[in-house]
């Protein structure tokens, strides 16, 4: 079973991820990870912290001479801001400056429920871990998983399709064109006109001391039919993906395929008809192996009955506006119980482009996990043999 654990506080010395169950023999280079770490740091609307951090991974175990060796892989990302927080984040006893405690919980953050749950009167003990800084470690894990998926021609990427009420409409573009256009956009948005309006919206929010959310689309190309399962609830790929995406800070909604739209239209407009061609039409390049069965529509988002069906997996993630704002919101002090107006100086106005990269990483992790479950995960050689024989079986089916 592929799994990972992250550790590290937002202003502590480093973020750490330990990934176990990753097969031996997968080529992995620091650049594979650093590329996505850099993508997560970018994005119009990011705040001052990103001028301090330069996220780069260090491999501390599990990789030798550019190949995974099957042992747990330790990924470390140093927090450069730690040097400014050494006193506040000291692990040593009896060195705390009590005046620096955070007793004013921000509405929309984990501050209050976390402080009550864990018995803290200093909300820093919660916010340090609930901070979206932790997602840098998840992106490192997702990028690692992509190196495995790449061996089987599976490509996972994301783009921003909405900021506040500005909707992108890249409908006329192919997936490759979307990927290319999004990669050169500082909003990770493939629709140039919409990007201009999105930036205006972010500027407007910034001027008012406010924040904005949005929606990202995550697409996985090349996923073969048969990942996930229909026999037990916890095996269903859509359920697992939705849970993983929902675990990202600020996500408040997840949709697979046309999701919420399907709830409002006739079934005849929803279900993707089935076609067959022993050799798939060229236009379907990028679809995963599915034994010659294919669809002309993909409203299901590549998953039927909890199992991948060979079409691209398409997910939408809705991100709420960041709760750390300069506009005051009413709150109550944890210690004095006095009301006050919550506000904070340094934050991001919009983190949707960054959050899209995180959702992409979570998708890559879940797909790699499902892939290993189906094809075995001790070594690359064994997985390739199992995968190839499955492809042969699909061809003969
Ligand atoms: C965050 C607040 C900001 C963001 C941070 C998430 O950090 P700070 O409190 O240091 O100004 O920059 O995001 C990151 C550091 C990151 O790497 O994404 C929060 O409160 O969640």
Short mmCIF file of C-alpha atoms and ligand atoms in Angstrom, two decimals:
data_model
loop_
_atom_site.label_atom_id
_atom_site.label_comp_id
_atom_site.label_asym_id
_atom_site.label_seq_id
_atom_site.Cartn_x
_atom_site.Cartn_y
_atom_site.Cartn_z
CA UNK A 1 0.00 0.00 0.00
CA UNK A 2 1.45 3.37 -1.01
CA UNK A 3 1.14 5.84 1.86
CA UNK A 4 2.70 9.02 3.18
CA UNK A 5 2.94 11.12 6.26
CA UNK A 6 3.98 14.75 6.49
CA UNK A 7 5.37 16.64 9.47
CA UNK A 8 6.47 20.20 10.05
CA UNK A 9 5.13 23.56 11.17
CA UNK A 10 4.67 26.55 8.88
CA UNK A 11 7.41 28.56 10.64
CA UNK A 12 9.42 25.60 11.92
CA UNK A 13 12.75 24.50 10.45
CA UNK A 14 11.42 22.26 7.65
CA UNK A 15 8.64 20.21 6.14
CA UNK A 16 9.18 16.47 5.95
CA UNK A 17 7.30 13.79 4.04
CA UNK A 18 7.92 10.07 4.36
CA UNK A 19 6.53 7.96 1.53
CA UNK A 20 6.43 4.19 1.92
CA UNK A 21 5.30 1.50 -0.47
CA UNK A 22 6.92 3.23 -3.44
CA UNK A 23 8.30 0.60 -5.87
CA UNK A 24 12.01 0.07 -6.48
CA UNK A 25 13.56 1.04 -9.79
CA UNK A 26 11.67 4.26 -10.60
CA UNK A 27 13.94 7.02 -11.99
CA UNK A 28 13.62 10.07 -9.70
CA UNK A 29 15.61 13.33 -9.94
CA UNK A 30 15.36 16.41 -7.68
CA UNK A 31 14.23 18.43 -10.69
CA UNK A 32 11.10 16.24 -11.03
CA UNK A 33 10.05 17.45 -7.58
CA UNK A 34 11.42 21.01 -7.70
CA UNK A 35 9.47 21.79 -10.88
CA UNK A 36 6.14 21.28 -9.10
CA UNK A 37 7.35 22.96 -5.89
CA UNK A 38 8.13 26.07 -7.96
CA UNK A 39 4.71 25.91 -9.66
CA UNK A 40 3.02 25.82 -6.25
CA UNK A 41 4.87 28.94 -5.13
CA UNK A 42 3.76 31.02 -8.09
CA UNK A 43 0.44 32.60 -8.91
CA UNK A 44 -1.00 36.06 -9.11
CA UNK A 45 -2.31 37.06 -5.67
CA UNK A 46 0.32 35.31 -3.54
CA UNK A 47 1.56 37.17 -0.46
CA UNK A 48 4.92 38.22 1.02
CA UNK A 49 5.90 34.81 2.37
CA UNK A 50 6.57 33.52 -1.13
CA UNK A 51 9.30 36.16 -1.53
CA UNK A 52 11.10 34.48 1.37
CA UNK A 53 10.70 30.80 0.46
CA UNK A 54 12.52 29.06 -2.40
CA UNK A 55 11.18 25.53 -2.08
CA UNK A 56 13.68 22.84 -3.05
CA UNK A 57 13.58 19.17 -2.09
CA UNK A 58 16.28 17.16 -0.35
CA UNK A 59 16.18 13.36 -0.61
CA UNK A 60 17.21 11.89 2.74
CA UNK A 61 16.36 8.24 2.13
CA UNK A 62 14.95 5.76 -0.34
CA UNK A 63 16.74 6.97 -3.48
CA UNK A 64 20.22 5.93 -4.70
CA UNK A 65 21.90 7.00 -7.91
CA UNK A 66 18.66 8.47 -9.24
CA UNK A 67 16.52 5.37 -8.65
CA UNK A 68 14.06 4.49 -5.89
CA UNK A 69 15.25 1.43 -3.95
CA UNK A 70 11.96 0.34 -2.35
CA UNK A 71 12.66 1.71 1.14
CA UNK A 72 10.74 4.65 2.66
CA UNK A 73 11.55 7.87 0.81
CA UNK A 74 12.17 10.93 2.99
CA UNK A 75 11.58 14.27 1.30
CA UNK A 76 12.62 17.45 3.11
CA UNK A 77 11.82 21.07 2.22
CA UNK A 78 13.57 23.65 4.43
CA UNK A 79 11.51 26.67 5.60
CA UNK A 80 13.74 29.67 4.92
CA UNK A 81 11.42 31.87 7.06
CA UNK A 82 12.38 29.78 10.12
CA UNK A 83 15.38 32.03 10.79
CA UNK A 84 12.90 34.85 11.59
CA UNK A 85 10.85 32.62 13.94
CA UNK A 86 13.45 30.72 15.97
CA UNK A 87 12.36 32.21 19.31
CA UNK A 88 8.64 31.71 18.71
CA UNK A 89 9.10 28.15 17.43
CA UNK A 90 11.75 26.96 19.90
CA UNK A 91 11.35 23.31 20.96
CA UNK A 92 13.15 24.00 24.26
CA UNK A 93 11.22 24.29 27.54
CA UNK A 94 10.96 27.53 29.57
CA UNK A 95 11.89 29.86 26.76
CA UNK A 96 8.44 31.09 25.75
CA UNK A 97 7.58 34.79 25.48
CA UNK A 98 3.91 34.62 26.56
CA UNK A 99 3.14 38.03 25.04
CA UNK A 100 3.59 36.44 21.60
CA UNK A 101 0.81 33.91 22.08
CA UNK A 102 -2.03 33.99 19.56
CA UNK A 103 -5.29 34.24 21.49
CA UNK A 104 -7.42 35.78 18.74
CA UNK A 105 -8.94 33.08 16.52
CA UNK A 106 -9.64 33.96 12.87
CA UNK A 107 -13.10 33.03 11.56
CA UNK A 108 -12.82 30.39 8.83
CA UNK A 109 -9.48 29.05 10.07
CA UNK A 110 -8.83 25.99 12.27
CA UNK A 111 -7.79 28.32 15.14
CA UNK A 112 -10.88 28.05 17.38
CA UNK A 113 -12.02 24.44 16.83
CA UNK A 114 -8.37 23.33 16.99
CA UNK A 115 -7.63 25.23 20.22
CA UNK A 116 -10.76 23.79 21.88
CA UNK A 117 -10.07 20.26 20.64
CA UNK A 118 -6.41 20.12 21.71
CA UNK A 119 -6.74 22.24 24.88
CA UNK A 120 -4.51 25.12 23.75
CA UNK A 121 -4.79 28.76 24.84
CA UNK A 122 -2.20 29.67 22.17
CA UNK A 123 -3.77 29.18 18.73
CA UNK A 124 -0.27 29.16 17.19
CA UNK A 125 -0.10 25.51 18.23
CA UNK A 126 -2.92 24.93 15.74
CA UNK A 127 -2.30 27.45 12.99
CA UNK A 128 1.30 26.38 12.49
CA UNK A 129 0.12 23.00 11.30
CA UNK A 130 -3.18 23.99 9.69
CA UNK A 131 -1.34 26.55 7.52
CA UNK A 132 -1.33 25.73 3.83
CA UNK A 133 2.47 25.70 4.07
CA UNK A 134 2.07 21.95 4.73
CA UNK A 135 0.85 21.50 1.17
CA UNK A 136 4.41 22.03 -0.12
CA UNK A 137 5.18 18.57 1.31
CA UNK A 138 2.11 17.11 -0.41
CA UNK A 139 3.22 18.58 -3.72
CA UNK A 140 6.62 16.92 -3.29
CA UNK A 141 4.87 13.57 -2.69
CA UNK A 142 2.58 14.10 -5.70
CA UNK A 143 5.54 14.94 -7.93
CA UNK A 144 7.26 11.75 -6.76
CA UNK A 145 4.12 9.79 -7.67
CA UNK A 146 4.09 11.42 -11.11
CA UNK A 147 7.52 9.92 -11.82
CA UNK A 148 5.91 6.50 -11.37
CA UNK A 149 2.78 7.34 -13.39
CA UNK A 150 4.95 8.71 -16.19
CA UNK A 151 6.43 5.23 -16.66
CA UNK A 152 2.92 4.17 -17.73
CA UNK A 153 2.15 7.26 -19.84
CA UNK A 154 -0.20 8.74 -17.26
CA UNK A 155 -0.07 12.53 -17.13
CA UNK A 156 -1.78 14.54 -14.36
CA UNK A 157 -2.16 18.30 -14.63
CA UNK A 158 -4.41 21.11 -13.51
CA UNK A 159 -5.60 24.55 -14.51
CA UNK A 160 -7.70 27.30 -12.99
CA UNK A 161 -11.20 27.61 -14.44
CA UNK A 162 -12.68 30.19 -12.08
CA UNK A 163 -11.64 33.00 -9.75
CA UNK A 164 -14.53 34.44 -7.71
CA UNK A 165 -17.32 34.98 -10.29
CA UNK A 166 -15.02 35.06 -13.35
CA UNK A 167 -15.36 31.83 -15.33
CA UNK A 168 -12.75 30.66 -17.87
CA UNK A 169 -14.06 29.03 -21.04
CA UNK A 170 -11.21 27.10 -22.62
CA UNK A 171 -13.79 24.74 -24.21
CA UNK A 172 -12.40 24.91 -27.74
CA UNK A 173 -8.90 23.84 -26.59
CA UNK A 174 -7.57 20.27 -26.51
CA UNK A 175 -6.10 18.95 -23.26
CA UNK A 176 -2.57 19.49 -24.62
CA UNK A 177 -3.41 23.07 -25.56
CA UNK A 178 -4.93 23.70 -22.12
CA UNK A 179 -1.79 22.33 -20.48
CA UNK A 180 0.47 24.50 -22.61
CA UNK A 181 -1.59 27.69 -22.15
CA UNK A 182 -1.93 27.14 -18.39
CA UNK A 183 1.82 26.56 -18.00
CA UNK A 184 2.64 30.09 -19.25
CA UNK A 185 -0.17 31.86 -17.32
CA UNK A 186 0.58 33.38 -13.90
CA UNK A 187 -2.94 32.34 -12.92
CA UNK A 188 -2.51 28.84 -14.39
CA UNK A 189 -5.52 29.69 -16.55
CA UNK A 190 -5.75 28.63 -20.20
CA UNK A 191 -8.24 31.38 -21.16
CA UNK A 192 -6.27 34.60 -21.72
CA UNK A 193 -9.31 36.91 -21.73
CA UNK A 194 -10.72 35.45 -18.53
CA UNK A 195 -7.27 35.71 -16.89
CA UNK A 196 -7.31 39.49 -17.36
CA UNK A 197 -10.70 39.73 -15.65
CA UNK A 198 -9.55 37.35 -12.90
CA UNK A 199 -6.53 39.55 -12.19
CA UNK A 200 -8.79 42.59 -11.92
CA UNK A 201 -10.91 40.69 -9.41
CA UNK A 202 -7.81 39.81 -7.36
CA UNK A 203 -6.62 43.45 -7.51
CA UNK A 204 -10.06 44.59 -6.39
CA UNK A 205 -10.00 42.17 -3.44
CA UNK A 206 -6.48 43.27 -2.51
CA UNK A 207 -7.44 46.95 -2.57
CA UNK A 208 -10.30 46.22 -0.19
CA UNK A 209 -8.16 44.01 2.09
CA UNK A 210 -10.30 41.08 1.03
CA UNK A 211 -9.63 37.61 -0.45
CA UNK A 212 -11.07 35.49 -3.29
CA UNK A 213 -11.45 31.78 -3.99
CA UNK A 214 -12.13 29.85 -7.17
CA UNK A 215 -12.25 26.50 -8.96
CA UNK A 216 -9.50 24.33 -10.46
CA UNK A 217 -9.86 21.48 -12.91
CA UNK A 218 -7.58 18.47 -12.49
CA UNK A 219 -7.19 16.11 -15.44
CA UNK A 220 -5.42 12.74 -15.57
CA UNK A 221 -4.74 11.42 -19.07
CA UNK A 222 -3.80 7.84 -19.88
CA UNK A 223 -5.47 6.19 -16.85
CA UNK A 224 -6.30 2.58 -17.80
CA UNK A 225 -9.70 1.02 -17.24
CA UNK A 226 -9.89 -0.83 -13.92
CA UNK A 227 -8.41 1.36 -11.16
CA UNK A 228 -10.50 1.54 -7.99
CA UNK A 229 -13.31 -0.92 -7.32
CA UNK A 230 -17.05 -1.42 -7.14
CA UNK A 231 -17.26 -4.23 -4.60
CA UNK A 232 -16.69 -2.26 -1.38
CA UNK A 233 -17.36 1.38 -0.55
CA UNK A 234 -13.82 2.24 0.43
CA UNK A 235 -12.41 0.97 -2.89
CA UNK A 236 -14.37 3.38 -5.07
CA UNK A 237 -11.90 5.61 -6.91
CA UNK A 238 -14.21 8.63 -7.02
CA UNK A 239 -14.77 8.43 -3.26
CA UNK A 240 -11.05 8.14 -2.55
CA UNK A 241 -10.19 11.01 -4.89
CA UNK A 242 -12.92 13.24 -3.47
CA UNK A 243 -11.73 12.60 0.09
CA UNK A 244 -8.13 13.33 -0.84
CA UNK A 245 -9.01 16.59 -2.62
CA UNK A 246 -11.35 17.63 0.21
CA UNK A 247 -8.45 17.25 2.67
CA UNK A 248 -6.66 20.21 1.07
CA UNK A 249 -6.95 23.41 3.12
CA UNK A 250 -9.68 25.73 1.75
CA UNK A 251 -11.41 23.08 -0.41
CA UNK A 252 -15.16 23.16 0.21
CA UNK A 253 -16.45 21.27 -2.82
CA UNK A 254 -15.37 18.46 -5.15
CA UNK A 255 -17.00 17.39 -8.39
CA UNK A 256 -16.16 14.45 -10.70
CA UNK A 257 -17.07 14.98 -14.35
CA UNK A 258 -20.14 17.19 -14.71
CA UNK A 259 -21.06 16.46 -11.06
CA UNK A 260 -23.52 19.08 -9.86
CA UNK A 261 -24.73 19.87 -13.38
CA UNK A 262 -25.79 16.21 -13.84
CA UNK A 263 -28.13 16.59 -10.87
CA UNK A 264 -30.18 19.16 -12.77
CA UNK A 265 -30.60 17.60 -16.24
CA UNK A 266 -32.22 14.52 -17.82
CA UNK A 267 -30.30 11.24 -17.61
CA UNK A 268 -30.35 10.99 -21.40
CA UNK A 269 -28.06 14.03 -21.44
CA UNK A 270 -25.73 12.66 -18.79
CA UNK A 271 -24.62 9.11 -19.57
CA UNK A 272 -21.70 8.60 -21.95
CA UNK A 273 -22.58 6.23 -24.81
CA UNK A 274 -20.24 3.30 -25.46
CA UNK A 275 -18.43 2.75 -28.80
CA UNK A 276 -15.88 0.19 -29.94
CA UNK A 277 -12.95 0.23 -32.33
CA UNK A 278 -10.20 -2.42 -32.13
CA UNK A 279 -7.67 0.34 -32.83
CA UNK A 280 -8.75 3.55 -31.21
CA UNK A 281 -9.33 6.62 -33.41
CA UNK A 282 -6.35 8.98 -33.38
CA UNK A 283 -8.42 11.73 -31.81
CA UNK A 284 -8.54 9.62 -28.66
CA UNK A 285 -4.80 9.77 -28.05
CA UNK A 286 -4.24 10.39 -24.39
CA UNK A 287 -7.14 8.21 -23.31
CA UNK A 288 -6.10 5.22 -21.25
CA UNK A 289 -6.11 1.60 -22.37
CA UNK A 290 -9.67 0.23 -22.28
CA UNK A 291 -9.68 -2.66 -24.73
CA UNK A 292 -11.03 -0.70 -27.68
CA UNK A 293 -14.14 0.54 -25.85
CA UNK A 294 -14.42 4.32 -25.84
CA UNK A 295 -16.79 7.28 -25.39
CA UNK A 296 -17.41 10.42 -27.38
CA UNK A 297 -18.41 12.33 -24.25
CA UNK A 298 -16.91 12.22 -20.75
CA UNK A 299 -19.60 13.51 -18.41
CA UNK A 300 -18.68 10.78 -15.92
CA UNK A 301 -15.19 12.27 -15.58
CA UNK A 302 -13.52 8.94 -16.38
CA UNK A 303 -15.06 7.00 -13.50
CA UNK A 304 -18.14 4.74 -13.54
CA UNK A 305 -19.24 2.66 -10.55
CA UNK A 306 -16.08 3.69 -8.68
CA UNK A 307 -13.82 2.22 -11.41
CA UNK A 308 -11.77 4.16 -13.97
CA UNK A 309 -13.19 3.55 -17.47
CA UNK A 310 -10.22 4.55 -19.63
CA UNK A 311 -11.42 8.10 -20.30
CA UNK A 312 -9.51 11.03 -18.80
CA UNK A 313 -10.23 11.46 -15.08
CA UNK A 314 -11.66 14.98 -14.62
CA UNK A 315 -12.11 16.57 -11.19
CA UNK A 316 -13.19 20.04 -10.11
CA UNK A 317 -12.11 21.44 -6.75
CA UNK A 318 -13.81 24.52 -5.24
CA UNK A 319 -11.61 26.64 -2.97
CA UNK A 320 -13.13 29.11 -0.53
CA UNK A 321 -11.51 32.55 -0.17
CA UNK A 322 -8.56 32.47 2.25
CA UNK A 323 -9.78 33.22 5.79
CA UNK A 324 -6.74 35.27 6.79
CA UNK A 325 -7.82 38.77 5.75
CA UNK A 326 -7.05 42.41 6.30
CA UNK A 327 -10.75 43.27 6.49
CA UNK A 328 -11.85 42.73 10.07
CA UNK A 329 -14.29 39.97 11.00
CA UNK A 330 -15.83 39.71 14.45
CA UNK A 331 -14.32 37.15 16.81
CA UNK A 332 -13.76 36.47 20.52
CA UNK A 333 -10.47 36.30 22.48
CA UNK A 334 -9.67 32.77 23.73
CA UNK A 335 -8.49 33.99 27.15
CA UNK A 336 -10.45 37.18 27.98
CA UNK A 337 -13.61 36.17 26.03
CA UNK A 338 -13.75 39.80 24.89
CA UNK A 339 -15.00 40.48 21.37
CA UNK A 340 -12.51 41.93 18.86
CA UNK A 341 -12.17 42.46 15.12
CA UNK A 342 -9.95 39.73 13.61
CA UNK A 343 -7.53 40.82 10.92
CA UNK A 344 -3.97 40.01 9.86
CA UNK A 345 -1.32 41.81 7.87
CA UNK A 346 0.51 39.21 5.82
CA UNK A 347 -1.40 36.72 3.74
CA UNK A 348 -2.24 35.65 0.22
CA UNK A 349 -5.16 37.43 -1.51
CA UNK A 350 -5.74 34.43 -3.76
CA UNK A 351 -4.03 31.03 -3.59
CA UNK A 352 -6.16 29.19 -6.16
CA UNK A 353 -3.32 28.68 -8.73
CA UNK A 354 -1.16 27.21 -5.95
CA UNK A 355 -4.01 25.14 -4.56
CA UNK A 356 -4.63 23.72 -8.06
CA UNK A 357 -1.09 22.29 -8.01
CA UNK A 358 -1.83 20.74 -4.61
CA UNK A 359 -5.03 19.13 -5.95
CA UNK A 360 -3.03 17.81 -8.89
CA UNK A 361 -0.54 16.30 -6.41
CA UNK A 362 -3.26 14.62 -4.36
CA UNK A 363 -4.75 13.20 -7.56
CA UNK A 364 -1.34 11.85 -8.62
CA UNK A 365 -0.89 10.23 -5.19
CA UNK A 366 -4.29 8.51 -5.25
CA UNK A 367 -3.85 7.31 -8.83
CA UNK A 368 -0.37 5.96 -8.02
CA UNK A 369 -1.83 4.21 -4.96
CA UNK A 370 -4.64 2.65 -7.04
CA UNK A 371 -2.16 1.75 -9.77
CA UNK A 372 0.15 -0.03 -7.31
CA UNK A 373 -2.86 -1.83 -5.80
CA UNK A 374 -3.78 -3.16 -9.25
CA UNK A 375 -0.33 -3.93 -10.68
CA UNK A 376 1.78 -4.74 -7.61
CA UNK A 377 4.34 -2.42 -6.16
CA UNK A 378 7.65 -4.09 -5.28
CA UNK A 379 9.60 -3.16 -8.37
CA UNK A 380 9.20 -1.31 -11.63
CA UNK A 381 10.09 -4.47 -13.59
CA UNK A 382 7.33 -6.46 -11.89
CA UNK A 383 4.78 -3.67 -12.36
CA UNK A 384 5.63 -3.33 -16.06
CA UNK A 385 5.25 -7.06 -16.59
CA UNK A 386 1.86 -7.06 -14.85
CA UNK A 387 0.73 -3.93 -16.68
CA UNK A 388 1.81 -5.26 -20.10
CA UNK A 389 0.02 -8.55 -19.56
CA UNK A 390 -3.15 -6.62 -18.57
CA UNK A 391 -2.90 -4.56 -21.77
CA UNK A 392 -2.56 -7.79 -23.77
CA UNK A 393 -5.60 -9.18 -21.98
CA UNK A 394 -7.60 -6.02 -22.82
CA UNK A 395 -6.62 -6.37 -26.47
CA UNK A 396 -7.73 -10.00 -26.57
CA UNK A 397 -10.94 -9.38 -24.56
C1 LIG B 1 -0.91 30.81 5.37
C2 LIG B 1 -0.43 32.10 5.59
C3 LIG B 1 0.73 32.62 4.82
C4 LIG B 1 0.85 31.88 3.52
C5 LIG B 1 0.94 30.39 3.86
C6 LIG B 1 -0.39 29.93 4.32
O1 LIG B 1 1.95 32.38 5.52
P1 LIG B 1 2.50 33.37 6.63
O2 LIG B 1 1.61 33.20 7.82
O3 LIG B 1 3.92 32.91 6.92
O4 LIG B 1 2.46 34.76 6.04
O5 LIG B 1 1.95 32.32 2.78
O6 LIG B 1 1.30 29.64 2.76
C7 LIG B 1 2.60 29.22 2.66
C8 LIG B 1 3.56 29.57 3.49
C9 LIG B 1 2.84 28.34 1.52
O7 LIG B 1 3.99 27.87 1.34
O8 LIG B 1 1.87 28.09 0.78
C10 LIG B 1 -2.00 30.29 6.21
O9 LIG B 1 -2.35 30.95 7.20
O10 LIG B 1 -2.54 29.20 5.91
#
